[in-house]
Amino acid sequence: MKNFLSDKAKSIEPYTPGEQPKDKKYIKLNTNESPYPPSPNVKKVITESSFDDLRLYPDPNVSDLKKEISKLYNIKENNIFIGNGSDEILAFSFMAFFNRGDKVYYPNITYSFYSVYSSLFDLNEQKIPLKDDFTIDINNYKNLDSGIFIANPNAPTGLLLSLKEIEEILINNKDNIVIIDEAYIDFGGESAYKLIDKYCNLLVIQTFSKSRALAGMRLGFAIGDENLIQGLKNIKYSFNSYTINRLSILAAIEAIKDKKYFEESVNKIINTRERMKIQLKELDFKVLDSKSNFLFISHKNMFAEKLYLKLRDNGILVRYFKSNIIDNYIRVTIGTDEEMDAFIKKLKEILKS
Ligand SMILES: *Cc1c(COP(=O)(O)O)cnc(C)c1O
């Protein structure tokens, strides 16, 4: 039989999302979702939204949400782009700012979707090694000859670069686009969006999936110079004008407006994270100093893959990456205090056995 697939569809190795098994109820600490529900105002606006309006296309420009983000960060609407998850904006960025065959730089250990996009769009990826302690050495990111992606905090390490270090990278790459993926910035970092007026080579990408508890709605946004935003728009309108649905727009607006709820949930997660760091160290884990909503940990007496499987058998899902350098670590999303206490209890049993 004729194979109808393109060369790309035949050969590409796609991204593997974290598992969402249905065989039993797990404590899910594997995909960095928020353990807390979205703001109650999100529920209210969705419940009260017009059912009949679903027959109408949504606003392709997503103006109402842009207005809300522009108020939140005190930036112009023309500096904002909204996407169907930050993954979509990342994909659009690979198309908008690179030509086929161009080099693209990122750390050797980072969000693995960057590599998938590089091969999807035929770019020439250049992986810059992390230091032995998994930190990014910004001296390796000076005067490069093409664009750069940096997740800050980085994934799956959770380690943060300061705003000053990001600025060093920007100053030393005036002719290269620098894309900062801030999926986890709300959990302890300082966003680089404040630098967009100073650096026209900067694009900052954030998401509603982690700190704003709307992973199921698929929403992300980018902030940058108007020219970069125009590039993203050109790609989007050549692909799908209506990437954001009506309910997602309503939900996102309320999620932003409810600042108090946002801060409370983020602070709860940060407090739980810091408590976990101490408890895991007491159990002889090596714990990276994460500023995100997950911990990247390793134990000297039990190999990470074994630990991952044993936790799974015990109804707790964490993420394990079977790639060298990090293959003796597991990534654990910060859940509720109750979930994390159950996690620690199981860990103790597993380590004892
Ligand atoms: C979760 C995550 C994203 C994707 O987020 P969505 O907005 O849900 O698509 C992007 N980058 C990093 C580093 C992430 O961890």
PDB file of C-alpha atoms and ligand atoms in Angstrom, residues 15 31-33 83-90 110-114 117 150-156 181-184 205-210 214-216 218-221 293-294 331, ligand 1:
ATOM      1  CA  TYR A  15       6.989  15.469  21.920  1.00  0.00           C
ATOM      2  CA  THR A  31       2.558  17.593  34.442  1.00  0.00           C
ATOM      3  CA  ASN A  32       3.059  20.748  36.527  1.00  0.00           C
ATOM      4  CA  GLU A  33      -0.612  21.626  36.607  1.00  0.00           C
ATOM      5  CA  GLY A  83      -1.933  32.018  21.692  1.00  0.00           C
ATOM      6  CA  ASN A  84      -3.551  28.643  22.220  1.00  0.00           C
ATOM      7  CA  GLY A  85      -1.161  27.717  25.009  1.00  0.00           C
ATOM      8  CA  SER A  86       2.391  28.958  25.082  1.00  0.00           C
ATOM      9  CA  ASP A  87       3.318  25.865  23.092  1.00  0.00           C
ATOM     10  CA  GLU A  88       1.513  27.375  20.120  1.00  0.00           C
ATOM     11  CA  ILE A  89       3.358  30.687  20.549  1.00  0.00           C
ATOM     12  CA  LEU A  90       6.655  28.807  20.740  1.00  0.00           C
ATOM     13  CA  THR A 110      15.586  22.366  28.726  1.00  0.00           C
ATOM     14  CA  TYR A 111      11.958  22.070  27.636  1.00  0.00           C
ATOM     15  CA  SER A 112      12.168  19.222  25.146  1.00  0.00           C
ATOM     16  CA  PHE A 113       9.567  20.749  22.834  1.00  0.00           C
ATOM     17  CA  TYR A 114      12.239  23.160  21.489  1.00  0.00           C
ATOM     18  CA  TYR A 117      10.028  22.325  16.833  1.00  0.00           C
ATOM     19  CA  ILE A 150      15.672  30.153  27.252  1.00  0.00           C
ATOM     20  CA  ALA A 151      13.115  28.768  29.669  1.00  0.00           C
ATOM     21  CA  ASN A 152      13.340  30.847  32.848  1.00  0.00           C
ATOM     22  CA  PRO A 153      13.095  29.180  35.318  1.00  0.00           C
ATOM     23  CA  ASN A 154      14.523  26.353  33.256  1.00  0.00           C
ATOM     24  CA  ALA A 155      12.700  23.052  32.844  1.00  0.00           C
ATOM     25  CA  PRO A 156      13.012  20.446  34.231  1.00  0.00           C
ATOM     26  CA  ASP A 181       9.801  31.168  28.056  1.00  0.00           C
ATOM     27  CA  GLU A 182       8.448  32.194  31.456  1.00  0.00           C
ATOM     28  CA  ALA A 183       6.021  29.325  32.078  1.00  0.00           C
ATOM     29  CA  TYR A 184       7.088  29.237  35.746  1.00  0.00           C
ATOM     30  CA  ILE A 205       6.206  34.153  26.644  1.00  0.00           C
ATOM     31  CA  GLN A 206       3.918  33.328  29.572  1.00  0.00           C
ATOM     32  CA  THR A 207       1.114  30.830  30.097  1.00  0.00           C
ATOM     33  CA  PHE A 208      -2.169  30.469  31.971  1.00  0.00           C
ATOM     34  CA  SER A 209      -1.480  26.748  32.432  1.00  0.00           C
ATOM     35  CA  LYS A 210       0.605  26.766  35.595  1.00  0.00           C
ATOM     36  CA  LEU A 214      -6.118  27.017  33.358  1.00  0.00           C
ATOM     37  CA  ALA A 215      -4.132  24.279  31.592  1.00  0.00           C
ATOM     38  CA  GLY A 216      -7.395  22.848  30.267  1.00  0.00           C
ATOM     39  CA  ARG A 218      -5.091  26.350  26.472  1.00  0.00           C
ATOM     40  CA  LEU A 219      -3.945  29.957  26.807  1.00  0.00           C
ATOM     41  CA  GLY A 220      -0.609  31.686  26.567  1.00  0.00           C
ATOM     42  CA  PHE A 221       0.640  35.146  25.675  1.00  0.00           C
ATOM     43  CA  ASN A 293       6.072  24.672  40.859  1.00  0.00           C
ATOM     44  CA  PHE A 294       8.074  21.436  40.721  1.00  0.00           C
ATOM     45  CA  ARG A 331      10.545  15.782  38.448  1.00  0.00           C
TER      46      ARG A 331
HETATM   47  C1  LIG B   1       4.174  23.913  30.520  1.00  0.00           C
HETATM   48  C2  LIG B   1       5.203  24.599  29.679  1.00  0.00           C
HETATM   49  C3  LIG B   1       4.874  25.261  28.495  1.00  0.00           C
HETATM   50  C4  LIG B   1       3.548  25.052  27.811  1.00  0.00           C
HETATM   51  O1  LIG B   1       2.516  25.603  28.367  1.00  0.00           O
HETATM   52  P1  LIG B   1       1.107  25.708  27.640  1.00  0.00           P
HETATM   53  O2  LIG B   1       0.810  27.147  27.786  1.00  0.00           O
HETATM   54  O3  LIG B   1       0.221  24.814  28.419  1.00  0.00           O
HETATM   55  O4  LIG B   1       1.230  25.292  26.204  1.00  0.00           O
HETATM   56  C5  LIG B   1       5.829  25.976  27.829  1.00  0.00           C
HETATM   57  N1  LIG B   1       7.093  26.028  28.273  1.00  0.00           N
HETATM   58  C6  LIG B   1       7.474  25.384  29.376  1.00  0.00           C
HETATM   59  C7  LIG B   1       8.888  25.449  29.819  1.00  0.00           C
HETATM   60  C8  LIG B   1       6.537  24.638  30.103  1.00  0.00           C
HETATM   61  O5  LIG B   1       6.922  23.942  31.169  1.00  0.00           O
END
